[in-house]
Amino acid sequence: MKYQLDTVNLLKYATTDNAYRYRPIIRFLYEQYERFKYYSKPEEIMKFLRDNNLAEGTYKESQLYDDLKQLEVWECVISRQDKELVYYTIEEFKNKRLKFQITQPVYEIENTLKKLDDLEDELTGALESKEFERILKGVNQLVQVNLAETNNVDLHEKWMTLMKNLESLKRNSANYLSHLKSEKAEQLFETDGFLLYKEKFVDYLTKFILTMNRSKHKIAKTIGNIEPEFVNRYIDRLVDYFASIPTLDGKAFDRDRSKRIQTERWLELKNWFVKSNDNDCDVEILLRETELSIQTMSRYALRLSEMKGNNQNRKKDYQTLASMFYACENLINAHKLSAACFGVVHTKHIYDEEKLTDTHNEEIWEQNQSTFTTTPRNKAYQRTKRIKSYVKASVEDKQKQIEVYIKNREKQREIIESLIVDNKMVLKDLGVVDSFVRKSILTWITRGIQAQSRSGKTDFGETFLFYIASEEKIKLKCNDGVMEMPDIVFEFRKS
């Protein structure tokens, strides 16, 4: 097959520097063509551009005329003289008051671009089980055709219906499976809400697989029994039908090209269901991908269930444990089994003095250490001195500790505020910071990721929102070490 892969001038209107002017013009002509108004006047195009603010205020009709002529050079539009008007001025006569129409290839391009505009927020595609049944029905009808008694119109209708069903199956299944493998779907799989929809997804995919398994062998067997001579004669009749359609472009009908296109469509249908040599047919690939999607969703659902313990039933565990206690020969063995299962009932407890501060930024080894002397329980030990009883701190000491704590907190607040520039804290620009700053940042991130909006409040009452500015890793330098983390930026607003 010979490929024509030269530069396509038709696409220049959507890629050149002046595309912001060309594309609205083409879209207007496209919409008019859809309404069966094939030719439009320049003043109608200008009115559309101005009413929708698609052109600058200095944009004149003469510039529009130049743009239309440039589009005509690229074969995006065609023009014809408006013979309905009478020319009252020399200028009108010079311009010939042309009307413009979008060309058929550009109409198809614009139609595709319009569909792309609607794809972003839509769930495209589906795994329709009925598609296999329609294809099986179409293949059976194809086999039963009597070429000598069937006219070309009926042959064309049966052929196009079959090929459209195959195209629909290909497009919808590819789009749907692509949606299940998208990043957005993976994020949904990791949420608790996915468990509510998991069974529906699995049932939907399972139904599709069952229908596929029932139909694919029948379709493959029917296609395999069709003689190549029958297919060639059928395609020749299709080419005769296409050749009989009248056109006004004056081009000679290319029978070889038309026959090649229809032959390729038949081979595509055959390759979809009939295995050739060592290569799997496309329907087997679709089956594997669908089964893989079920496995992926089941794996995510199992992980969520294990994390939340929703699907764990401990009834059998308790029955087994009860039978073990019942089998104990005496109470001592039951006590031992209980200790092994539930821990020691009577344990020794160690008491310490009250914690002097509630701050989360102070490590254990930074706090005051208390020392207690323990005495062995034997007669040979002689106590050398009396252990002084512990006396709690007085009210004055507690007040001093509170004042020191408040002073430290105020100092920390001043340091935090000094790192905020224009209501932002960019971690990669902080330089060397104290360890409590690192701990505060990690606390903010923990609070932020619990909210869908990635926002929260600091210990000082300020509302923040954080986001990852880039994919690079940064190094947050602290006075006690260096921590590698994402390039995070915090935005603050006073609450």
Short mmCIF file of C-alpha atoms in Angstrom, two decimals:
data_model
loop_
_atom_site.label_atom_id
_atom_site.label_comp_id
_atom_site.label_asym_id
_atom_site.label_seq_id
_atom_site.Cartn_x
_atom_site.Cartn_y
_atom_site.Cartn_z
CA MET A 1 0.00 0.00 0.00
CA LYS A 2 1.30 3.44 -0.93
CA TYR A 3 1.10 6.08 1.79
CA GLN A 4 0.77 9.81 1.04
CA LEU A 5 2.34 11.60 4.00
CA ASP A 6 3.08 15.05 2.59
CA THR A 7 2.45 18.36 4.34
CA VAL A 8 -1.28 18.99 4.78
CA ASN A 9 -2.11 22.61 3.98
CA LEU A 10 -5.66 22.08 5.19
CA LEU A 11 -4.47 22.01 8.81
CA LYS A 12 -2.62 25.31 8.64
CA TYR A 13 -5.73 27.25 9.62
CA ALA A 14 -5.61 25.56 13.05
CA THR A 15 -1.84 25.73 13.64
CA THR A 16 -0.53 28.99 12.17
CA ASP A 17 0.06 32.14 14.20
CA ASN A 18 -3.22 33.66 13.00
CA ALA A 19 -5.24 30.58 13.96
CA TYR A 20 -7.14 32.70 16.50
CA ARG A 21 -8.71 34.49 13.47
CA TYR A 22 -8.95 31.59 11.04
CA ARG A 23 -10.59 29.08 13.38
CA PRO A 24 -13.66 31.25 14.24
CA ILE A 25 -14.20 31.86 10.52
CA ILE A 26 -14.05 28.15 9.75
CA ARG A 27 -16.29 27.31 12.71
CA PHE A 28 -18.93 29.78 11.49
CA LEU A 29 -18.87 28.32 7.97
CA TYR A 30 -19.04 24.83 9.49
CA GLU A 31 -22.15 25.69 11.52
CA GLN A 32 -23.80 27.28 8.49
CA TYR A 33 -23.03 24.16 6.46
CA GLU A 34 -24.69 22.08 9.16
CA ARG A 35 -27.85 24.20 8.69
CA PHE A 36 -27.73 23.58 4.92
CA LYS A 37 -26.68 27.15 4.24
CA TYR A 38 -23.69 26.37 2.11
CA TYR A 39 -22.49 29.89 1.22
CA SER A 40 -22.04 32.84 3.58
CA LYS A 41 -21.34 36.49 2.92
CA PRO A 42 -18.38 38.34 4.48
CA GLU A 43 -20.69 40.71 6.37
CA GLU A 44 -22.42 37.70 7.97
CA ILE A 45 -19.07 36.32 9.08
CA MET A 46 -18.04 39.74 10.44
CA LYS A 47 -21.27 40.04 12.42
CA PHE A 48 -20.67 36.60 13.96
CA LEU A 49 -17.11 37.53 14.97
CA ARG A 50 -18.17 40.83 16.54
CA ASP A 51 -21.25 39.47 18.33
CA ASN A 52 -19.17 36.74 19.96
CA ASN A 53 -16.07 38.92 20.66
CA LEU A 54 -13.91 36.70 18.48
CA ALA A 55 -12.11 39.54 16.68
CA GLU A 56 -10.25 42.65 17.78
CA GLY A 57 -11.99 46.00 17.71
CA THR A 58 -9.64 47.16 14.94
CA TYR A 59 -10.42 44.15 12.75
CA LYS A 60 -11.91 45.40 9.47
CA GLU A 61 -13.88 43.75 6.71
CA SER A 62 -10.96 44.21 4.34
CA GLN A 63 -8.79 42.12 6.73
CA LEU A 64 -11.53 39.50 6.87
CA TYR A 65 -11.57 39.40 3.08
CA ASP A 66 -7.77 38.86 3.05
CA ASP A 67 -8.12 36.04 5.60
CA LEU A 68 -10.80 34.37 3.51
CA LYS A 69 -8.62 34.54 0.40
CA GLN A 70 -5.72 33.00 2.36
CA LEU A 71 -8.00 30.17 3.51
CA GLU A 72 -8.98 29.69 -0.11
CA VAL A 73 -5.31 29.37 -1.07
CA TRP A 74 -5.01 26.54 1.49
CA GLU A 75 -8.17 24.96 -0.01
CA CYS A 76 -10.03 25.37 3.27
CA VAL A 77 -12.83 27.40 1.66
CA ILE A 78 -14.13 27.99 -1.84
CA SER A 79 -15.71 31.21 -3.13
CA ARG A 80 -18.28 32.09 -5.69
CA GLN A 81 -19.66 35.37 -6.91
CA ASP A 82 -22.87 36.61 -5.38
CA LYS A 83 -25.05 37.07 -8.44
CA GLU A 84 -28.09 38.10 -6.46
CA LEU A 85 -26.75 41.59 -5.72
CA VAL A 86 -26.59 44.65 -7.91
CA TYR A 87 -23.28 46.57 -7.63
CA TYR A 88 -23.91 50.19 -6.77
CA THR A 89 -20.29 51.22 -6.24
CA ILE A 90 -16.98 50.59 -7.99
CA GLU A 91 -15.58 49.09 -4.78
CA GLU A 92 -18.35 46.50 -4.67
CA PHE A 93 -17.70 45.67 -8.29
CA LYS A 94 -13.97 45.24 -7.66
CA ASN A 95 -14.58 42.92 -4.71
CA LYS A 96 -17.23 41.07 -6.71
CA ARG A 97 -19.14 40.49 -3.44
CA LEU A 98 -17.95 36.92 -3.08
CA LYS A 99 -19.67 34.28 -0.94
CA PHE A 100 -17.69 31.55 0.79
CA GLN A 101 -18.23 27.88 1.63
CA ILE A 102 -16.22 25.42 3.72
CA THR A 103 -14.66 22.57 1.74
CA GLN A 104 -15.64 18.98 2.45
CA PRO A 105 -12.24 17.87 3.87
CA VAL A 106 -12.12 20.83 6.25
CA TYR A 107 -15.73 20.13 7.23
CA GLU A 108 -14.63 16.66 8.37
CA ILE A 109 -11.63 18.13 10.22
CA GLU A 110 -13.79 20.70 11.99
CA ASN A 111 -16.37 18.04 12.81
CA THR A 112 -13.62 16.02 14.52
CA LEU A 113 -12.34 19.07 16.40
CA LYS A 114 -15.85 19.84 17.61
CA LYS A 115 -16.17 16.31 18.98
CA LEU A 116 -12.82 16.67 20.75
CA ASP A 117 -14.13 19.76 22.54
CA ASP A 118 -16.78 17.60 24.24
CA LEU A 119 -14.54 14.68 25.19
CA GLU A 120 -12.81 16.19 28.22
CA ASP A 121 -15.74 16.10 30.63
CA GLU A 122 -17.55 13.10 29.15
CA LEU A 123 -17.21 9.39 29.76
CA THR A 124 -16.71 8.11 26.24
CA GLY A 125 -17.17 4.58 25.11
CA ALA A 126 -18.89 1.54 26.56
CA LEU A 127 -18.60 -2.22 26.56
CA GLU A 128 -21.88 -3.04 24.86
CA SER A 129 -22.62 -6.76 24.87
CA LYS A 130 -25.16 -6.29 22.08
CA GLU A 131 -22.39 -5.28 19.66
CA PHE A 132 -21.23 -8.91 19.36
CA GLU A 133 -24.78 -10.07 18.74
CA ARG A 134 -25.23 -7.44 16.02
CA ILE A 135 -21.95 -8.43 14.36
CA LEU A 136 -22.94 -12.13 14.48
CA LYS A 137 -26.30 -11.27 12.94
CA GLY A 138 -24.62 -9.18 10.23
CA VAL A 139 -22.12 -11.94 9.35
CA ASN A 140 -24.93 -14.52 9.12
CA GLN A 141 -26.90 -12.21 6.81
CA LEU A 142 -23.80 -11.77 4.67
CA VAL A 143 -23.41 -15.53 4.26
CA GLN A 144 -27.05 -15.97 3.27
CA VAL A 145 -26.90 -13.33 0.51
CA ASN A 146 -27.67 -14.56 -2.99
CA LEU A 147 -25.62 -12.25 -5.19
CA ALA A 148 -27.63 -13.06 -8.30
CA GLU A 149 -30.96 -12.10 -6.70
CA THR A 150 -29.92 -9.17 -4.48
CA ASN A 151 -29.59 -5.62 -5.80
CA ASN A 152 -26.61 -3.42 -5.09
CA VAL A 153 -28.52 -1.15 -2.69
CA ASP A 154 -29.33 -4.05 -0.33
CA LEU A 155 -25.77 -5.35 -0.60
CA HIS A 156 -24.44 -1.93 0.36
CA GLU A 157 -26.84 -1.63 3.31
CA LYS A 158 -25.90 -5.03 4.77
CA TRP A 159 -22.18 -4.35 4.29
CA MET A 160 -22.20 -0.87 5.83
CA THR A 161 -24.31 -2.02 8.81
CA LEU A 162 -21.81 -4.78 9.56
CA MET A 163 -18.78 -2.50 9.23
CA LYS A 164 -20.39 0.23 11.36
CA ASN A 165 -21.07 -2.30 14.12
CA LEU A 166 -17.41 -3.35 14.05
CA GLU A 167 -16.26 0.27 14.12
CA SER A 168 -18.59 1.00 17.03
CA LEU A 169 -17.23 -2.01 18.96
CA LYS A 170 -13.62 -0.96 18.34
CA ARG A 171 -14.10 2.68 19.25
CA ASN A 172 -16.33 2.21 22.30
CA SER A 173 -14.34 -0.64 23.85
CA ALA A 174 -11.00 1.13 23.34
CA ASN A 175 -12.32 4.37 24.85
CA TYR A 176 -13.94 2.65 27.83
CA LEU A 177 -10.92 0.53 28.72
CA SER A 178 -8.72 3.61 28.31
CA HIS A 179 -11.00 5.39 30.79
CA LEU A 180 -10.63 2.54 33.31
CA LYS A 181 -6.83 2.78 33.02
CA SER A 182 -6.72 6.58 33.33
CA GLU A 183 -5.17 8.41 36.26
CA LYS A 184 -8.59 9.77 37.26
CA ALA A 185 -10.01 6.23 37.51
CA GLU A 186 -7.04 5.01 39.57
CA GLN A 187 -7.62 7.87 42.02
CA LEU A 188 -11.28 6.81 42.31
CA PHE A 189 -10.25 3.19 42.96
CA GLU A 190 -8.32 4.32 46.04
CA THR A 191 -11.32 6.05 47.67
CA ASP A 192 -13.90 4.51 49.99
CA GLY A 193 -16.69 5.40 47.57
CA PHE A 194 -15.32 2.93 45.02
CA LEU A 195 -16.54 0.00 47.14
CA LEU A 196 -20.13 1.12 46.44
CA TYR A 197 -19.62 0.85 42.67
CA LYS A 198 -17.18 -2.04 42.49
CA GLU A 199 -19.84 -4.75 42.11
CA LYS A 200 -21.61 -2.81 39.36
CA PHE A 201 -18.36 -2.44 37.42
CA VAL A 202 -17.47 -6.12 37.81
CA ASP A 203 -20.97 -7.27 36.82
CA TYR A 204 -20.89 -4.98 33.80
CA LEU A 205 -17.51 -6.28 32.62
CA THR A 206 -18.39 -9.90 33.40
CA LYS A 207 -21.56 -9.69 31.32
CA PHE A 208 -19.53 -8.29 28.45
CA ILE A 209 -16.98 -11.14 28.73
CA LEU A 210 -19.69 -13.83 28.79
CA THR A 211 -21.38 -12.43 25.68
CA MET A 212 -18.00 -12.11 23.98
CA ASN A 213 -17.14 -15.74 24.72
CA ARG A 214 -20.52 -16.93 23.44
CA SER A 215 -20.32 -14.98 20.19
CA LYS A 216 -16.66 -14.80 19.17
CA HIS A 217 -16.34 -18.48 18.19
CA LYS A 218 -19.55 -18.39 16.17
CA ILE A 219 -18.42 -15.23 14.35
CA ALA A 220 -14.96 -16.68 13.67
CA LYS A 221 -16.42 -19.95 12.35
CA THR A 222 -18.88 -18.14 10.06
CA ILE A 223 -16.21 -15.81 8.66
CA GLY A 224 -13.81 -18.72 8.18
CA ASN A 225 -16.40 -20.57 6.07
CA ILE A 226 -16.88 -17.67 3.63
CA GLU A 227 -15.07 -18.32 0.36
CA PRO A 228 -12.64 -15.62 -0.86
CA GLU A 229 -14.31 -15.76 -4.29
CA PHE A 230 -17.64 -14.80 -2.71
CA VAL A 231 -16.02 -11.85 -0.93
CA ASN A 232 -14.39 -10.63 -4.16
CA ARG A 233 -17.68 -10.79 -6.07
CA TYR A 234 -19.47 -9.02 -3.21
CA ILE A 235 -16.88 -6.22 -3.17
CA ASP A 236 -17.11 -5.85 -6.96
CA ARG A 237 -20.85 -5.29 -6.59
CA LEU A 238 -20.17 -2.69 -3.88
CA VAL A 239 -17.74 -0.88 -6.18
CA ASP A 240 -20.42 -0.87 -8.89
CA TYR A 241 -22.79 0.77 -6.43
CA PHE A 242 -20.27 3.46 -5.46
CA ALA A 243 -19.52 4.12 -9.14
CA SER A 244 -23.23 4.66 -9.83
CA ILE A 245 -23.49 7.56 -7.37
CA PRO A 246 -23.50 10.81 -9.44
CA THR A 247 -21.05 13.60 -8.53
CA LEU A 248 -20.38 17.08 -9.93
CA ASP A 249 -16.64 17.38 -9.29
CA GLY A 250 -15.79 15.90 -12.67
CA LYS A 251 -13.28 13.42 -11.24
CA ALA A 252 -13.17 9.91 -12.63
CA PHE A 253 -14.19 7.20 -10.20
CA ASP A 254 -11.18 5.21 -9.01
CA ARG A 255 -12.39 1.60 -8.94
CA ASP A 256 -9.06 0.17 -7.79
CA ARG A 257 -8.89 2.50 -4.81
CA SER A 258 -12.51 1.81 -3.84
CA LYS A 259 -12.00 -1.95 -4.08
CA ARG A 260 -8.80 -1.74 -2.03
CA ILE A 261 -10.60 0.17 0.75
CA GLN A 262 -13.44 -2.34 1.00
CA THR A 263 -11.02 -5.29 0.88
CA GLU A 264 -9.06 -3.78 3.77
CA ARG A 265 -12.27 -3.37 5.76
CA TRP A 266 -13.10 -7.04 5.24
CA LEU A 267 -9.60 -8.12 6.27
CA GLU A 268 -9.92 -5.94 9.38
CA LEU A 269 -13.16 -7.72 10.32
CA LYS A 270 -11.53 -11.09 9.69
CA ASN A 271 -8.43 -10.24 11.75
CA TRP A 272 -10.64 -9.16 14.62
CA PHE A 273 -12.17 -12.61 15.07
CA VAL A 274 -10.07 -15.16 13.16
CA LYS A 275 -6.64 -16.10 14.50
CA SER A 276 -3.88 -16.09 11.87
CA ASN A 277 -0.57 -17.93 12.25
CA ASP A 278 0.87 -17.25 15.73
CA ASN A 279 -0.77 -13.86 16.21
CA ASP A 280 -3.77 -13.47 18.47
CA CYS A 281 -6.88 -11.96 16.97
CA ASP A 282 -8.03 -8.60 18.27
CA VAL A 283 -11.01 -10.03 20.14
CA GLU A 284 -8.63 -12.13 22.28
CA ILE A 285 -6.65 -9.02 23.13
CA LEU A 286 -9.88 -7.25 24.09
CA LEU A 287 -10.81 -10.23 26.29
CA ARG A 288 -7.47 -10.12 28.12
CA GLU A 289 -7.67 -6.38 28.68
CA THR A 290 -11.21 -6.65 30.06
CA GLU A 291 -10.22 -9.47 32.42
CA LEU A 292 -7.20 -7.43 33.53
CA SER A 293 -9.50 -4.51 34.35
CA ILE A 294 -11.63 -6.78 36.56
CA GLN A 295 -8.51 -8.05 38.34
CA THR A 296 -7.28 -4.49 38.88
CA MET A 297 -10.58 -3.33 40.39
CA SER A 298 -10.83 -6.45 42.56
CA ARG A 299 -7.30 -5.86 43.83
CA TYR A 300 -8.09 -2.26 44.77
CA ALA A 301 -11.34 -3.31 46.43
CA LEU A 302 -9.58 -6.03 48.43
CA ARG A 303 -6.96 -3.57 49.58
CA LEU A 304 -9.62 -1.11 50.76
CA SER A 305 -11.54 -3.88 52.50
CA GLU A 306 -8.44 -5.07 54.33
CA MET A 307 -7.65 -1.53 55.44
CA LYS A 308 -11.12 -0.90 56.85
CA GLY A 309 -11.90 -4.44 57.89
CA ASN A 310 -15.32 -4.26 56.27
CA ASN A 311 -15.30 -7.79 54.91
CA GLN A 312 -13.77 -9.61 57.87
CA ASN A 313 -16.04 -11.98 59.75
CA ARG A 314 -14.49 -13.15 63.06
CA LYS A 315 -17.27 -15.61 63.94
CA LYS A 316 -15.29 -18.69 62.90
CA ASP A 317 -12.21 -17.37 64.71
CA TYR A 318 -14.19 -17.06 67.96
CA GLN A 319 -15.68 -20.53 67.52
CA THR A 320 -12.19 -22.01 67.06
CA LEU A 321 -10.91 -20.13 70.10
CA ALA A 322 -13.85 -21.33 72.20
CA SER A 323 -13.17 -24.93 71.22
CA MET A 324 -9.52 -24.49 72.31
CA PHE A 325 -10.63 -23.27 75.75
CA TYR A 326 -13.09 -26.16 75.98
CA ALA A 327 -10.27 -28.61 75.31
CA CYS A 328 -8.13 -27.32 78.22
CA GLU A 329 -7.69 -30.00 80.91
CA ASN A 330 -7.63 -27.61 83.87
CA LEU A 331 -7.92 -23.97 84.87
CA ILE A 332 -4.16 -23.39 84.79
CA ASN A 333 -3.96 -24.36 81.13
CA ALA A 334 -6.93 -22.09 80.40
CA HIS A 335 -5.10 -19.20 82.12
CA LYS A 336 -2.03 -19.85 80.00
CA LEU A 337 -4.12 -19.94 76.81
CA SER A 338 -5.84 -16.72 77.85
CA ALA A 339 -2.49 -15.02 78.45
CA ALA A 340 -1.28 -16.16 75.05
CA CYS A 341 -4.42 -14.91 73.29
CA PHE A 342 -5.30 -11.75 75.22
CA GLY A 343 -2.16 -10.85 77.14
CA VAL A 344 -1.35 -10.91 80.85
CA VAL A 345 -4.29 -9.79 82.99
CA HIS A 346 -2.34 -8.53 86.05
CA THR A 347 0.62 -6.48 84.85
CA LYS A 348 3.18 -4.28 86.57
CA HIS A 349 2.75 -0.55 85.90
CA ILE A 350 5.52 2.05 86.02
CA TYR A 351 4.57 5.58 87.04
CA ASP A 352 6.51 8.74 86.29
CA GLU A 353 6.14 12.38 87.16
CA GLU A 354 3.75 14.60 85.21
CA LYS A 355 4.74 15.78 81.78
CA LEU A 356 5.82 19.41 82.00
CA THR A 357 4.83 20.45 78.49
CA ASP A 358 2.30 19.44 75.81
CA THR A 359 4.31 20.61 72.83
CA HIS A 360 4.71 18.17 69.91
CA ASN A 361 7.93 19.81 68.74
CA GLU A 362 10.06 18.68 71.68
CA GLU A 363 11.63 15.25 71.48
CA ILE A 364 11.74 12.83 74.44
CA TRP A 365 15.50 13.15 74.91
CA GLU A 366 15.17 16.94 75.09
CA GLN A 367 12.91 16.79 78.16
CA ASN A 368 14.05 16.61 81.77
CA GLN A 369 14.95 13.05 82.80
CA SER A 370 13.76 11.49 86.04
CA THR A 371 15.75 8.81 87.86
CA PHE A 372 14.14 6.24 90.15
CA THR A 373 15.98 3.66 92.21
CA THR A 374 14.45 0.21 92.47
CA THR A 375 15.28 -2.24 95.26
CA PRO A 376 15.61 -5.99 94.90
CA ARG A 377 13.27 -8.22 96.89
CA ASN A 378 15.75 -10.24 98.92
CA LYS A 379 16.86 -10.25 102.57
CA ALA A 380 20.52 -9.64 101.77
CA TYR A 381 19.87 -6.17 100.42
CA GLN A 382 20.41 -3.33 102.85
CA ARG A 383 18.96 0.09 102.10
CA THR A 384 21.71 2.71 102.43
CA LYS A 385 19.60 5.79 102.48
CA ARG A 386 16.02 6.84 102.55
CA ILE A 387 14.45 7.68 99.25
CA LYS A 388 12.92 11.10 99.30
CA SER A 389 9.25 11.24 98.46
CA TYR A 390 8.33 12.99 95.29
CA VAL A 391 6.81 16.46 95.69
CA LYS A 392 4.85 18.03 92.86
CA ALA A 393 5.88 21.39 91.52
CA SER A 394 4.43 24.41 93.26
CA VAL A 395 1.98 26.86 91.67
CA GLU A 396 4.79 29.39 91.16
CA ASP A 397 6.94 26.82 89.30
CA LYS A 398 4.03 25.87 87.03
CA GLN A 399 3.37 29.54 86.27
CA LYS A 400 7.01 30.05 85.31
CA GLN A 401 6.87 27.00 83.05
CA ILE A 402 3.72 28.36 81.39
CA GLU A 403 5.40 31.72 80.78
CA VAL A 404 8.45 30.03 79.24
CA TYR A 405 6.16 27.95 77.02
CA ILE A 406 4.21 31.01 75.82
CA LYS A 407 7.45 32.87 75.14
CA ASN A 408 8.80 29.97 73.06
CA ARG A 409 5.55 29.73 71.11
CA GLU A 410 5.63 33.44 70.34
CA LYS A 411 9.20 33.13 69.14
CA GLN A 412 8.23 30.21 66.89
CA ARG A 413 5.34 32.23 65.48
CA GLU A 414 7.68 35.09 64.58
CA ILE A 415 10.06 32.69 62.83
CA ILE A 416 7.20 31.13 60.84
CA GLU A 417 5.86 34.54 59.79
CA SER A 418 9.33 35.64 58.68
CA LEU A 419 9.42 32.72 56.21
CA ILE A 420 6.12 33.79 54.58
CA VAL A 421 6.70 36.19 51.67
CA ASP A 422 3.68 37.66 49.80
CA ASN A 423 1.43 35.19 51.66
CA LYS A 424 3.46 32.27 50.29
CA MET A 425 6.01 29.89 51.72
CA VAL A 426 8.12 28.30 48.98
CA LEU A 427 10.02 25.43 50.58
CA LYS A 428 12.90 25.40 48.11
CA ASP A 429 13.63 29.07 48.93
CA LEU A 430 13.69 28.75 52.74
CA GLY A 431 17.38 28.08 53.23
CA VAL A 432 18.43 26.57 56.58
CA VAL A 433 15.57 26.44 59.13
CA ASP A 434 15.05 25.18 62.69
CA SER A 435 13.85 21.64 63.28
CA PHE A 436 10.49 22.83 64.60
CA VAL A 437 9.82 24.48 61.20
CA ARG A 438 10.26 21.11 59.49
CA LYS A 439 7.91 19.46 61.98
CA SER A 440 5.33 22.22 61.48
CA ILE A 441 5.51 21.79 57.70
CA LEU A 442 4.97 18.03 57.99
CA THR A 443 2.01 18.66 60.33
CA TRP A 444 0.46 21.07 57.78
CA ILE A 445 0.87 18.55 54.98
CA THR A 446 -0.80 15.85 57.10
CA ARG A 447 -3.75 18.14 57.79
CA GLY A 448 -3.97 19.30 54.16
CA ILE A 449 -4.06 15.87 52.51
CA GLN A 450 -7.02 14.90 54.69
CA ALA A 451 -9.09 17.59 52.94
CA GLN A 452 -10.07 17.35 49.28
CA SER A 453 -9.21 21.04 48.82
CA ARG A 454 -5.66 20.48 50.20
CA SER A 455 -6.24 23.16 52.85
CA GLY A 456 -6.11 23.42 56.64
CA LYS A 457 -5.12 25.61 59.58
CA THR A 458 -1.83 26.10 61.36
CA ASP A 459 -1.44 25.99 65.15
CA PHE A 460 -1.54 29.80 65.06
CA GLY A 461 -4.97 29.93 63.37
CA GLU A 462 -3.85 30.82 59.82
CA THR A 463 -5.59 29.12 56.90
CA PHE A 464 -3.31 27.61 54.29
CA LEU A 465 -3.56 25.87 50.92
CA PHE A 466 -0.68 23.83 49.53
CA TYR A 467 0.17 22.42 46.10
CA ILE A 468 3.13 20.79 44.34
CA ALA A 469 4.73 23.37 42.05
CA SER A 470 6.87 21.01 39.95
CA GLU A 471 7.93 17.38 39.66
CA GLU A 472 11.45 17.98 40.92
CA LYS A 473 12.59 16.92 44.39
CA ILE A 474 13.93 19.62 46.74
CA LYS A 475 16.12 19.39 49.83
CA LEU A 476 14.82 21.11 52.96
CA LYS A 477 17.89 22.02 55.01
CA CYS A 478 17.46 22.10 58.80
CA ASN A 479 19.88 22.64 61.63
CA ASP A 480 19.67 18.91 62.46
CA GLY A 481 19.82 17.43 58.93
CA VAL A 482 18.49 17.53 55.37
CA MET A 483 15.14 16.09 54.21
CA GLU A 484 14.27 15.42 50.55
CA MET A 485 10.65 16.16 49.66
CA PRO A 486 8.42 17.40 46.79
CA ASP A 487 8.53 21.02 45.57
CA ILE A 488 5.65 22.22 47.78
CA VAL A 489 4.32 25.77 48.03
CA PHE A 490 2.02 26.98 50.83
CA GLU A 491 -0.40 29.87 50.31
CA PHE A 492 -1.72 31.60 53.43
CA ARG A 493 -4.64 33.86 54.16
CA LYS A 494 -5.57 35.39 57.47
CA SER A 495 -8.64 33.78 59.00
#
